[in-house]
Short mmCIF file of C-alpha atoms and ligand atoms in Angstrom, two decimals:
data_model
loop_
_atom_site.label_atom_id
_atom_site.label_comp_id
_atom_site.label_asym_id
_atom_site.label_seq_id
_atom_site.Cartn_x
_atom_site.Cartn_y
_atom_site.Cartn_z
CA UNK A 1 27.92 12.53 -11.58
CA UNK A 2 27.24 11.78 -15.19
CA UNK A 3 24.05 10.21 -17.02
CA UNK A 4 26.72 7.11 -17.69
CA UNK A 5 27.90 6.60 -13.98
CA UNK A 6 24.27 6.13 -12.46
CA UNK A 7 23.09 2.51 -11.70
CA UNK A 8 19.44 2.33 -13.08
CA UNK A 9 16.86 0.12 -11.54
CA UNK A 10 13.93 -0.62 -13.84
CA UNK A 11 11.34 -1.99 -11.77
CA UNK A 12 8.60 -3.58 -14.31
CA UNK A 13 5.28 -3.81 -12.43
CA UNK A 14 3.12 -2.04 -9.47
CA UNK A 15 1.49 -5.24 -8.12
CA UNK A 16 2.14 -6.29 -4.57
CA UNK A 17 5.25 -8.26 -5.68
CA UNK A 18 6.75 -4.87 -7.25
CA UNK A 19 5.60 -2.12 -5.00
CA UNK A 20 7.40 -3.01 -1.25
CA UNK A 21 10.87 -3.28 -3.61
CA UNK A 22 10.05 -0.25 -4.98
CA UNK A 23 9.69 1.52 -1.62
CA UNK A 24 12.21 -0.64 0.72
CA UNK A 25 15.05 -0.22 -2.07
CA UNK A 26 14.35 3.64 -2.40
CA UNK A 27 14.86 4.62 1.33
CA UNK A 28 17.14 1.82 2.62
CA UNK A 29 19.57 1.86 -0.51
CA UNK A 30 18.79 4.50 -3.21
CA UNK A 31 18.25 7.29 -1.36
CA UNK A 32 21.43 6.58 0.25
CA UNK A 33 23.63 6.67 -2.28
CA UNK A 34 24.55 9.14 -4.99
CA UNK A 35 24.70 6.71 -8.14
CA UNK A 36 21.67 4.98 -8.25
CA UNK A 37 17.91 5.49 -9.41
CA UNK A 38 14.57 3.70 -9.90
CA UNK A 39 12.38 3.96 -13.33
CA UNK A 40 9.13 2.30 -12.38
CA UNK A 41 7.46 1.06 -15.56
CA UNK A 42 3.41 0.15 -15.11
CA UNK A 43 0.43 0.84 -16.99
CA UNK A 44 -1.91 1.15 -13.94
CA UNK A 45 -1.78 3.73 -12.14
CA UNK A 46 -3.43 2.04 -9.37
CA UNK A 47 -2.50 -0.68 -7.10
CA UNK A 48 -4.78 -3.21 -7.36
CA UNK A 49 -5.73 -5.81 -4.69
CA UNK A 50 -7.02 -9.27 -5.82
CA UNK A 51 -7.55 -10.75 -3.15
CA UNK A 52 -10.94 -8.61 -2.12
CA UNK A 53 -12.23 -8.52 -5.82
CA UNK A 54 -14.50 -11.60 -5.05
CA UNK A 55 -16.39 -9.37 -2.62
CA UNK A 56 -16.11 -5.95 -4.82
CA UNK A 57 -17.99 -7.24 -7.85
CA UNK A 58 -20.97 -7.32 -5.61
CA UNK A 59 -22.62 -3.84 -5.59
CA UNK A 60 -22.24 -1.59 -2.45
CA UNK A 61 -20.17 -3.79 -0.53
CA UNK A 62 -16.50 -2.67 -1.07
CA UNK A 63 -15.72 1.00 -2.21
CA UNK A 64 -13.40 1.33 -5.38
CA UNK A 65 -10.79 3.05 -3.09
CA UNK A 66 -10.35 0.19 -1.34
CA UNK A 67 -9.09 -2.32 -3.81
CA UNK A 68 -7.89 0.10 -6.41
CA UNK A 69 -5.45 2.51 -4.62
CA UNK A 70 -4.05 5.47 -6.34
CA UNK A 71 0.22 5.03 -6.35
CA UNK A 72 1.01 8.80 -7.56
CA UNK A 73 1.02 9.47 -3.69
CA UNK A 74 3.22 6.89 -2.70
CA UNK A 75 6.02 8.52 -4.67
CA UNK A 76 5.10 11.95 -4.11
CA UNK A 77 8.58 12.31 -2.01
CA UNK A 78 10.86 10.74 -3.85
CA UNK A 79 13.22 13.47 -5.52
CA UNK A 80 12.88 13.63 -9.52
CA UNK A 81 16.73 12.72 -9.93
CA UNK A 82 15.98 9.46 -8.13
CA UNK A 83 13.00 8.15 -9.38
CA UNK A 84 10.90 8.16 -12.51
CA UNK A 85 6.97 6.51 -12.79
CA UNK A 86 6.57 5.59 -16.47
CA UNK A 87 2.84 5.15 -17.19
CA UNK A 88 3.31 2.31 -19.81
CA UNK A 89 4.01 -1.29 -20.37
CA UNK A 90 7.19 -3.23 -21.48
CA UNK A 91 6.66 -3.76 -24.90
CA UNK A 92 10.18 -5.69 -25.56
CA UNK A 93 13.05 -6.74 -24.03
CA UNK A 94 16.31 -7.13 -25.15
CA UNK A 95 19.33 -8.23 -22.90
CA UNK A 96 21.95 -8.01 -24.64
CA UNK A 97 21.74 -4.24 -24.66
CA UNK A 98 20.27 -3.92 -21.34
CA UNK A 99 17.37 -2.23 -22.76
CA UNK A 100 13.71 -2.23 -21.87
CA UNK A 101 11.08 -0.67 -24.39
CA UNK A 102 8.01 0.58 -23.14
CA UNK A 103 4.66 1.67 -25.18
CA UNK A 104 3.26 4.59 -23.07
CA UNK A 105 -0.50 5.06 -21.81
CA UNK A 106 -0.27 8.85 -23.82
CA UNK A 107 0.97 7.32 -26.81
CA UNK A 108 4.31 6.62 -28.37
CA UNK A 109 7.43 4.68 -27.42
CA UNK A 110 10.10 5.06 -25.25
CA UNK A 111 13.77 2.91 -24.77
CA UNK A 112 14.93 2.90 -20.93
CA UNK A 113 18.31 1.54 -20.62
CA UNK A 114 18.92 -0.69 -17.53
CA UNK A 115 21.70 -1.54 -14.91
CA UNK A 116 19.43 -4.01 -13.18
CA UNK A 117 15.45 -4.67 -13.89
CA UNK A 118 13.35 -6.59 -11.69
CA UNK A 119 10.77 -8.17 -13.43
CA UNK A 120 7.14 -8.17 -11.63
CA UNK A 121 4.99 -8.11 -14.54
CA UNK A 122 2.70 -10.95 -12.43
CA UNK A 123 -0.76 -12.51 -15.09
CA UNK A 124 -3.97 -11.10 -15.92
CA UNK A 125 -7.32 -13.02 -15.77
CA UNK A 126 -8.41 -14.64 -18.60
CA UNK A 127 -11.47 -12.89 -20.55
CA UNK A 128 -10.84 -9.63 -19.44
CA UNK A 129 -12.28 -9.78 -15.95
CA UNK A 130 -10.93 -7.42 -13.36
CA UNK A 131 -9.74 -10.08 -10.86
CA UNK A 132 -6.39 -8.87 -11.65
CA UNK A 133 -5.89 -5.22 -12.93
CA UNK A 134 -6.74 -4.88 -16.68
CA UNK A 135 -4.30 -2.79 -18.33
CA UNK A 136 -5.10 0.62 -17.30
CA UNK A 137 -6.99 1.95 -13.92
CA UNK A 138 -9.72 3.80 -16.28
CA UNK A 139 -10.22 -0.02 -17.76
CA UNK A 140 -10.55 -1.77 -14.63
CA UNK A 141 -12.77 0.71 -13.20
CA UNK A 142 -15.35 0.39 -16.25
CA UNK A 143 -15.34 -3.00 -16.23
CA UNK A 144 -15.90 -3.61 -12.88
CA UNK A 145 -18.49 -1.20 -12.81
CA UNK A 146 -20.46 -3.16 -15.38
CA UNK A 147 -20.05 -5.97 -13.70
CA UNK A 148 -21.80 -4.46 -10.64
CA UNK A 149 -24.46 -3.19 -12.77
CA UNK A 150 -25.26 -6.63 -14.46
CA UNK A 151 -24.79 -8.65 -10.91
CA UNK A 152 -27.54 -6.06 -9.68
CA UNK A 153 -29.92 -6.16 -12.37
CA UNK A 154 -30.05 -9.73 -13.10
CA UNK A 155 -32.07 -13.21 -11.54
CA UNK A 156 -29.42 -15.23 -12.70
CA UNK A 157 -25.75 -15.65 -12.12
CA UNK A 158 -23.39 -17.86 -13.57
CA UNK A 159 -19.66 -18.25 -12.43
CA UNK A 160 -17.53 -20.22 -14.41
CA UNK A 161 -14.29 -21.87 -12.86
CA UNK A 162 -14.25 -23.63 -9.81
CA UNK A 163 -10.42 -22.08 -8.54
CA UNK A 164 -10.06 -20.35 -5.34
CA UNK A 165 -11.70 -17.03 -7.37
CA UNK A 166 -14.54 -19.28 -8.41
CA UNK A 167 -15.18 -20.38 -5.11
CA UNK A 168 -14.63 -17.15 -3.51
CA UNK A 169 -17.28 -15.34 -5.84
CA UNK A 170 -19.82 -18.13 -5.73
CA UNK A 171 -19.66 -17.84 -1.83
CA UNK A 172 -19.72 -14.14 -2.03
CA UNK A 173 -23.06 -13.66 -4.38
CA UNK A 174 -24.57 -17.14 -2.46
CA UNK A 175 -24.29 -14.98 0.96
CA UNK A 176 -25.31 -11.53 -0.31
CA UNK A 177 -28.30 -13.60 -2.58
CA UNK A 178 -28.95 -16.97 -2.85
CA UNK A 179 -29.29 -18.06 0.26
CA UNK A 180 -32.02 -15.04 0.95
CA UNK A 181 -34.20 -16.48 -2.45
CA UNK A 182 -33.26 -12.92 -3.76
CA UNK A 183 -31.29 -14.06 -7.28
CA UNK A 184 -30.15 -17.78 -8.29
CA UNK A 185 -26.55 -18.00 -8.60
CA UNK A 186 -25.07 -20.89 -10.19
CA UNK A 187 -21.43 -22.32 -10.18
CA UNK A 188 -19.94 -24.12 -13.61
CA UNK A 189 -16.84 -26.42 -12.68
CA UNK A 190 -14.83 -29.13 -14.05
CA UNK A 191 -14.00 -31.65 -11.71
CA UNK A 192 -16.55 -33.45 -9.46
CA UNK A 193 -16.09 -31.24 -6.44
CA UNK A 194 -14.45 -27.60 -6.97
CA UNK A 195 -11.08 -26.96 -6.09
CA UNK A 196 -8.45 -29.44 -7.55
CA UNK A 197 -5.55 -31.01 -6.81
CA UNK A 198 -3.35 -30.70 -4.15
CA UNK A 199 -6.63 -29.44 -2.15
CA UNK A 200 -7.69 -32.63 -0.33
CA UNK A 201 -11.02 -33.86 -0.98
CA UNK A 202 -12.05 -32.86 2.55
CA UNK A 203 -11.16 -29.67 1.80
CA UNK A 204 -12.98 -29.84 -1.48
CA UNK A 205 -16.19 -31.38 -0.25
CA UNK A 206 -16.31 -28.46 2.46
CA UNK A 207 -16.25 -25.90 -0.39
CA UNK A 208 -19.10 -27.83 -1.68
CA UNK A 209 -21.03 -28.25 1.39
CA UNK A 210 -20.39 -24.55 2.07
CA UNK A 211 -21.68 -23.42 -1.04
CA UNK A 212 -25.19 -25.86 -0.99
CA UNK A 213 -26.20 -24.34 2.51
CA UNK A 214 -25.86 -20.94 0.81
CA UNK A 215 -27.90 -22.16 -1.48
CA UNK A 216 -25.77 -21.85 -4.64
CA UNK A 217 -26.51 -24.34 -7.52
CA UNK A 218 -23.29 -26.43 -8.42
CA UNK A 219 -23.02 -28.07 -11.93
CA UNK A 220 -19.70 -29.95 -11.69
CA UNK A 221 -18.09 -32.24 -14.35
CA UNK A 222 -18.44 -29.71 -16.90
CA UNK A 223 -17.49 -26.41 -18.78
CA UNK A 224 -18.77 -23.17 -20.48
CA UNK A 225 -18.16 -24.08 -23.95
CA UNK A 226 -19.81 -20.75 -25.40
CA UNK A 227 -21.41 -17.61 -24.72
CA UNK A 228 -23.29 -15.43 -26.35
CA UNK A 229 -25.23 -12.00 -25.63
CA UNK A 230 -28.68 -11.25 -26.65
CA UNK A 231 -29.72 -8.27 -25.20
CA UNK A 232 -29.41 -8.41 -21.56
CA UNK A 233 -29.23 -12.06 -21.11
CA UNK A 234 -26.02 -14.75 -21.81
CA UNK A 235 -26.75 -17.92 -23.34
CA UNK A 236 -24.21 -20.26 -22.19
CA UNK A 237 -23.62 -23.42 -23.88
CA UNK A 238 -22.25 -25.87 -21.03
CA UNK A 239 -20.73 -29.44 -22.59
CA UNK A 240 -20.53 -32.02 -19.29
CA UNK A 241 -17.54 -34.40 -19.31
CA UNK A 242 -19.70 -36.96 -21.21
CA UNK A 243 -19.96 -35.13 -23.67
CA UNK A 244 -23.30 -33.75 -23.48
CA UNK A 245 -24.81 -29.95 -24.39
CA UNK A 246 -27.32 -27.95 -23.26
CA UNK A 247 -27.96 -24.26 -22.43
CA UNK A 248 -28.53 -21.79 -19.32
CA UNK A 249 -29.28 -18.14 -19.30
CA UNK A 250 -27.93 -15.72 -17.08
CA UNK A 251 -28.01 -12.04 -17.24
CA UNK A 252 -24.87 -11.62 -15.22
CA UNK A 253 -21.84 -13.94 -15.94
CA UNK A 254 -18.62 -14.41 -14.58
CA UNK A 255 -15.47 -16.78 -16.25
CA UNK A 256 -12.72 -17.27 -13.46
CA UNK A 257 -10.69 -20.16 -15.49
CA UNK A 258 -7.48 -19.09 -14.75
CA UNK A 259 -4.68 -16.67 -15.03
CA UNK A 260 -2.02 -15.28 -18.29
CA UNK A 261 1.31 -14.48 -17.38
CA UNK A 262 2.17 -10.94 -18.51
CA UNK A 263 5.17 -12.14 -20.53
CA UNK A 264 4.85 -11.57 -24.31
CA UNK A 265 7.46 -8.45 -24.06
CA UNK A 266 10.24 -11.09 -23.20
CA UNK A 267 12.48 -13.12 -25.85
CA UNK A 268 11.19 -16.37 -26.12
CA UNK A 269 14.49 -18.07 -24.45
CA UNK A 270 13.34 -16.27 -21.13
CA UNK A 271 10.64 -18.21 -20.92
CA UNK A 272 9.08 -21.87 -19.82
CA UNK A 273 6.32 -23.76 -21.97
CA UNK A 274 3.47 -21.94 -20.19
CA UNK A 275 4.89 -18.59 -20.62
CA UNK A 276 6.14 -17.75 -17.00
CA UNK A 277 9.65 -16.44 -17.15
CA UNK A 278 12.13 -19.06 -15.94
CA UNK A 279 13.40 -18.09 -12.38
CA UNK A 280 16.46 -19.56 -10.93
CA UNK A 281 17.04 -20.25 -7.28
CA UNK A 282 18.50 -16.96 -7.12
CA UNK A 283 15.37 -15.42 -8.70
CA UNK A 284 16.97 -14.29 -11.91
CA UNK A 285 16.04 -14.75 -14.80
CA UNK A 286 17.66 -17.73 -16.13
CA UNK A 287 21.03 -16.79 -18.16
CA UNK A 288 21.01 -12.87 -16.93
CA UNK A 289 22.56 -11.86 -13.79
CA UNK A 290 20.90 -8.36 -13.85
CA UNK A 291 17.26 -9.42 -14.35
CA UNK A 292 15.71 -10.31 -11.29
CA UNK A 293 12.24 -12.23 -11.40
CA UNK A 294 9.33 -12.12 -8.57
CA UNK A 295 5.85 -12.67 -8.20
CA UNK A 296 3.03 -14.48 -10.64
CA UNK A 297 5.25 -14.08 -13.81
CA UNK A 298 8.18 -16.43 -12.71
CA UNK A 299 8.02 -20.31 -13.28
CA UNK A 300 9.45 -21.28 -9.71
CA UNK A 301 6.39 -20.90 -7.60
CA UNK A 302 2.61 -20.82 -7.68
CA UNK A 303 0.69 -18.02 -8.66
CA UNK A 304 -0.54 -16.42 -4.93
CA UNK A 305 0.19 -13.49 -3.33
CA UNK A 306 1.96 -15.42 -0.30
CA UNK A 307 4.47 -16.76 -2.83
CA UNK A 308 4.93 -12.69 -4.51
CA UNK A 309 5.49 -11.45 -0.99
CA UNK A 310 8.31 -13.94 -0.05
CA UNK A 311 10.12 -13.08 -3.03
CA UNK A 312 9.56 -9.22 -2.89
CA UNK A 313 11.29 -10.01 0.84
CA UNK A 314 13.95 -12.12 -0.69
CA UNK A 315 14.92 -9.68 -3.33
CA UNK A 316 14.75 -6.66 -0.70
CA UNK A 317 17.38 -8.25 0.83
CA UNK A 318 19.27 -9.18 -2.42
CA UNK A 319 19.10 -6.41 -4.25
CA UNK A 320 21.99 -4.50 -2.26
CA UNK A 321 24.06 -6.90 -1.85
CA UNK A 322 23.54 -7.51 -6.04
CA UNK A 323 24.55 -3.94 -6.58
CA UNK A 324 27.65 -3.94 -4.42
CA UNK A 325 28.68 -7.20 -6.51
CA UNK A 326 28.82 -9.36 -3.75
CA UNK A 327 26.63 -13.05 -3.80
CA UNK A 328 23.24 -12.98 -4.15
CA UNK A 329 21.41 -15.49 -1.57
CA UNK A 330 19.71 -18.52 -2.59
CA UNK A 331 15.69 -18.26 -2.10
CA UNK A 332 13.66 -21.03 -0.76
CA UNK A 333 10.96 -21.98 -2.80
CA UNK A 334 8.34 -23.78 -1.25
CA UNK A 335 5.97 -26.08 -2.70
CA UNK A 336 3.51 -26.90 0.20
CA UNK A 337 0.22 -25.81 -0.29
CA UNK A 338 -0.96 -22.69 1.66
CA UNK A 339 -4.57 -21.07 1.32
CA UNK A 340 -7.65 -19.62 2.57
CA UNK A 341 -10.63 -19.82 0.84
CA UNK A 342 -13.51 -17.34 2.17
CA UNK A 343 -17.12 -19.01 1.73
CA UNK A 344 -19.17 -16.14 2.36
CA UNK A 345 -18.81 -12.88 4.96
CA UNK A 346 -19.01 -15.43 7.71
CA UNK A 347 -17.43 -19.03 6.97
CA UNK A 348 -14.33 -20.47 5.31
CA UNK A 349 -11.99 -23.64 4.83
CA UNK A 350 -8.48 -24.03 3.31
CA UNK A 351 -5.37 -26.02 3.91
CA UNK A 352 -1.57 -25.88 5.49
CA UNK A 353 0.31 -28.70 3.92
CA UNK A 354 -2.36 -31.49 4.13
CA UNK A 355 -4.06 -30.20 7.28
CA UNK A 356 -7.41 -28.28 7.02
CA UNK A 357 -7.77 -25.52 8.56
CA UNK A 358 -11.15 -24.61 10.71
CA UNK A 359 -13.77 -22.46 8.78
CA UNK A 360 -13.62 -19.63 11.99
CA UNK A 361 -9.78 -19.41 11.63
CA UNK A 362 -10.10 -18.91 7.90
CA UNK A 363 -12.60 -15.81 8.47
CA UNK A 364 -10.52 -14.02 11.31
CA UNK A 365 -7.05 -14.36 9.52
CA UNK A 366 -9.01 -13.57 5.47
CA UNK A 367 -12.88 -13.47 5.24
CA UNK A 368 -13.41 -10.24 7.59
CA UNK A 369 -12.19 -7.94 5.49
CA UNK A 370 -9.88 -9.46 2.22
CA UNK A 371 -6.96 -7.53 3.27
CA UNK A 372 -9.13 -4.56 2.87
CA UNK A 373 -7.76 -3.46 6.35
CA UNK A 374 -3.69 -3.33 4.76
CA UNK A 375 -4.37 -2.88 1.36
CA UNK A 376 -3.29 0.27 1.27
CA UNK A 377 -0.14 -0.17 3.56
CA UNK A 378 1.06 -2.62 0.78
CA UNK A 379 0.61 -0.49 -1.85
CA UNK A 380 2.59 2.28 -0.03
CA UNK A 381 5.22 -0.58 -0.12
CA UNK A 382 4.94 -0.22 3.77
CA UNK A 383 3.78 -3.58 4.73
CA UNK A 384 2.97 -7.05 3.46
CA UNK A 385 0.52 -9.99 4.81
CA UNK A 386 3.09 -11.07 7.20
CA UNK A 387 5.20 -8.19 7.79
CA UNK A 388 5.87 -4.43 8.25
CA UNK A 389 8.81 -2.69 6.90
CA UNK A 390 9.92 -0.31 9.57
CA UNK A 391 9.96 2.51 6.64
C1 FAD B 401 -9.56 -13.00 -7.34
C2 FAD B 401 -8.20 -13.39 -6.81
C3 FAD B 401 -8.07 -13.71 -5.47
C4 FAD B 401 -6.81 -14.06 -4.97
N1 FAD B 401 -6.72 -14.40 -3.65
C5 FAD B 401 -5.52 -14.74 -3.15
C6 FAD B 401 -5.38 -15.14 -1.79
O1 FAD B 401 -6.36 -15.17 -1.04
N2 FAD B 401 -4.13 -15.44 -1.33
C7 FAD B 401 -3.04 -15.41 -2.13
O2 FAD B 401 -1.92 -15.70 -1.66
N3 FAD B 401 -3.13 -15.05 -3.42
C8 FAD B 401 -4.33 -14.72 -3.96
N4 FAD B 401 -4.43 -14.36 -5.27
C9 FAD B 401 -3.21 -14.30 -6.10
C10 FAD B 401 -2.52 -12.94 -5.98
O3 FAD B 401 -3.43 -11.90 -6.23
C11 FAD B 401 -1.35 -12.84 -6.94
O4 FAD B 401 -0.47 -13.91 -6.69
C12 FAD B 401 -0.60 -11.51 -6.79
O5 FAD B 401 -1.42 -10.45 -7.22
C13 FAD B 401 0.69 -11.52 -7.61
O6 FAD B 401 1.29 -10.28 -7.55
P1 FAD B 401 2.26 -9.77 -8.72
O7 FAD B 401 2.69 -8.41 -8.29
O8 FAD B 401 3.27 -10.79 -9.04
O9 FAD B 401 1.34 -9.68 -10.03
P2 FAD B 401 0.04 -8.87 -10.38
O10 FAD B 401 -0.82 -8.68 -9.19
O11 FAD B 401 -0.52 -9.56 -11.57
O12 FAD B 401 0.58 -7.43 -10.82
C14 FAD B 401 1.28 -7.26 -12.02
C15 FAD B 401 1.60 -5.80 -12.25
O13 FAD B 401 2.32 -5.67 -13.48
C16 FAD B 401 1.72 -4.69 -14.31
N5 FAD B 401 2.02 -5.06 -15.71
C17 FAD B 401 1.40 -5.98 -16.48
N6 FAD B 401 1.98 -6.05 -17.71
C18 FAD B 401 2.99 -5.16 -17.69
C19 FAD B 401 3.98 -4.78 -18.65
N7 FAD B 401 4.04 -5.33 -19.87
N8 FAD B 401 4.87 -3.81 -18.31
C20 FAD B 401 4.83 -3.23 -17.07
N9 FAD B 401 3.93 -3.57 -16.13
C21 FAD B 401 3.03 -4.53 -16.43
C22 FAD B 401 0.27 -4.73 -13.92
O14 FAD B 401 -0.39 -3.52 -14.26
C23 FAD B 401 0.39 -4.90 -12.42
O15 FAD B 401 0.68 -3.67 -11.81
C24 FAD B 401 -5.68 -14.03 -5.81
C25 FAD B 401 -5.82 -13.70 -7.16
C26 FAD B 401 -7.07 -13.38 -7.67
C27 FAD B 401 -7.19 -13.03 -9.11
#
């Protein structure tokens, strides 16, 4: 078989969108066959896991290896002629010559030519917090570890954003401090109760109620306008929806307002007015047959990992039939609102469509242990929150 005949997948991404097509593509079609091979191109080395990181940034109570999995092993089998892990990250993209350019972690450039690339390049959080992965493993390690450092040493802790993550973090540092008198932790949000829309107020007002008997301070209406280090303390300038100033110090603080999509490698016609990469109901990308599109970086879904993992599934199943040239099914999509927000190691609320769903559920099914328990399965590509692959 020559260089020429071989189908190349380029697989753009290890988060838990990427890594179960990685895996379930390698043994159920790759290995297979004699004419086809995955390049996986990602610059951390890790798999990351975002949904526990509002429990790891408090010291001692998650290990590192826990959240931030090592992939090297997952491949370890796969023969050299069949799969490649390029330690870089798409730098540009150019369809009309099928070709992907990557800037590599050890320096320099490289051009991979593609049959088919799947794009699972997902979004980063904003100010360079580790919620998400920052670009390398070595990165998000330091970071977080200062983090930890700063959360331990200081009397006050400020969390902007009042998302899920927000929420999540607030709830996490309330349990572990607050609500002991041991440090004050304070949560900056916008709106008048955290959350937003389409969280029902109920929902909302239990977040809030949540957080007040774990004694966390709530300043709603308002935003973190600046901040600025001197010494070991942040000075944050908060401006309230009237309008109004004034300042707080912290010595540990925390911005969770919201997520990038990890798009600038791709020609501006790929993409939407926010930057995701437009998806169509086949989860391409729209206009190119051979780029598929799953996870936080495409425009037909919310960001959350329950939307990533049923379009990792879809594509599992589309993939070979893609390949073969026959029709590629049409996905779902699904706009009803799903999620679990943990208040704490021992409460919760959240919401299925416009039901609520009862604070005990909410820490059986997510608050026990973040996914902490599978974490590792998914990155093996082995399972996913609601199934696993028999492989
Ligand atoms: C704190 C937090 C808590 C969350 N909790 C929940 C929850 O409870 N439930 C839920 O459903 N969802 C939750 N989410 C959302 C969920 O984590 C994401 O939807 C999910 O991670 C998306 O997966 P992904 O693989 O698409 O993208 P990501 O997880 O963002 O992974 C992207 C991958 O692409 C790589 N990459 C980036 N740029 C490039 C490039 N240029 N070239 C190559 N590779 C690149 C990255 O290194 C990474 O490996 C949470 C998110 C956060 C931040």
């Amino acid at each position: 078989m020559t260089a020429s005949e071989v189908k190349t997948i380029v697989v753009l991404g290890s988060g838990p969108a990427a890594i179960p097509v990685v895996r379930q593509t390698m043994v159920n079609l790759v290995l297979k066959r004699d004419n086809l091979k995955i390049i996986l191109v990602t610059p951390n080395s890790n798999f990351h896991w975002p949904i526990a990181m509002p429990r790891v940034v408090v010291p001692g109570l998650v290990a590192d290896d826990k959240v931030m999995i090592p992939l090297a092993p997952t491949f370890a089998d796969y023969p050299p002629s069949k799969f490649e892990f390029v330690l870089g990250k798409a730098s540009s993209l150019d369809p009309a010559s099928n070709t992907v350019a990557v800037e590599l972690n050890a320096g320099g450039s490289r051009e991979i030519n593609y049959h088919t690339l799947v794009i699972a390049t997902g979004a980063r959080a904003r100010d360079d917090m580790p919620w998400k992965g920052l670009t390398t493993a070595e990165e998000t390690k330091q970071k977080l570890h200062a983090l930890q450092e700063q959360i331990k040493n200081a009397k006050t802790i400020v969390i902007a954003g009042g998302g899920m993550t927000g929420a999540e973090t607030a709830g996490e540092l309330g349990f572990e401090y607050s609500q002991h008198g041991k440090k004050e932790i304070i949560l900056v949000h916008t709106e008048a109760l955290p959350l937003s829309a389409p969280a029902t107020d109920s929902v909302r007002k239990s977040v809030k109620s949540e957080l007040e008997r774990l004694k966390v301070k709530l300043i709603p209406n308002s935003t973190v306008a600046n901040a600025t280090v001197q010494g070991g303390d942040t000075i944050l300038e908060l401006r309230a929806a009237d309008g109004t100033t004034r300042s707080i110090t912290a010595q540990a603080y925390l911005p969770a307002t919201g997520i990038i999509p990890n798009t600038e490698f791709a020609p501006k016609t790929l993409l939407d007015s926010k930057s995701y990469i437009k998806q169509t109901n086949y989860l391409q990308a729209e206009g190119h047959k051979n780029i598929f599109v799953i996870g936080d970086a495409g425009s037909l879904e919310t960001a959350t990992a329950g939307h990533a993992e049923a379009q990792a599934k879809h594509l599992i199943k589309a993939l070979p039939l893609y390949i073969d040239g026959s029709a590629v099914p049409v996905y779902e999509a699904s706009d009803k609102p799903i999620f679990a927000v943990t208040l704490g190691r021992s409460r919760g609320t959240g919401q299925m469509g416009t039901f609520k769903l009862f604070s005990f559920l909410v820490w059986f099914m997510k608050g026990r242990y973040l996914g902490t328990d599978y974490a590792h399965l998914w990155a093996a590509g082995k399972k996913t929150m609601s199934t696993t692959f028999e492989k």
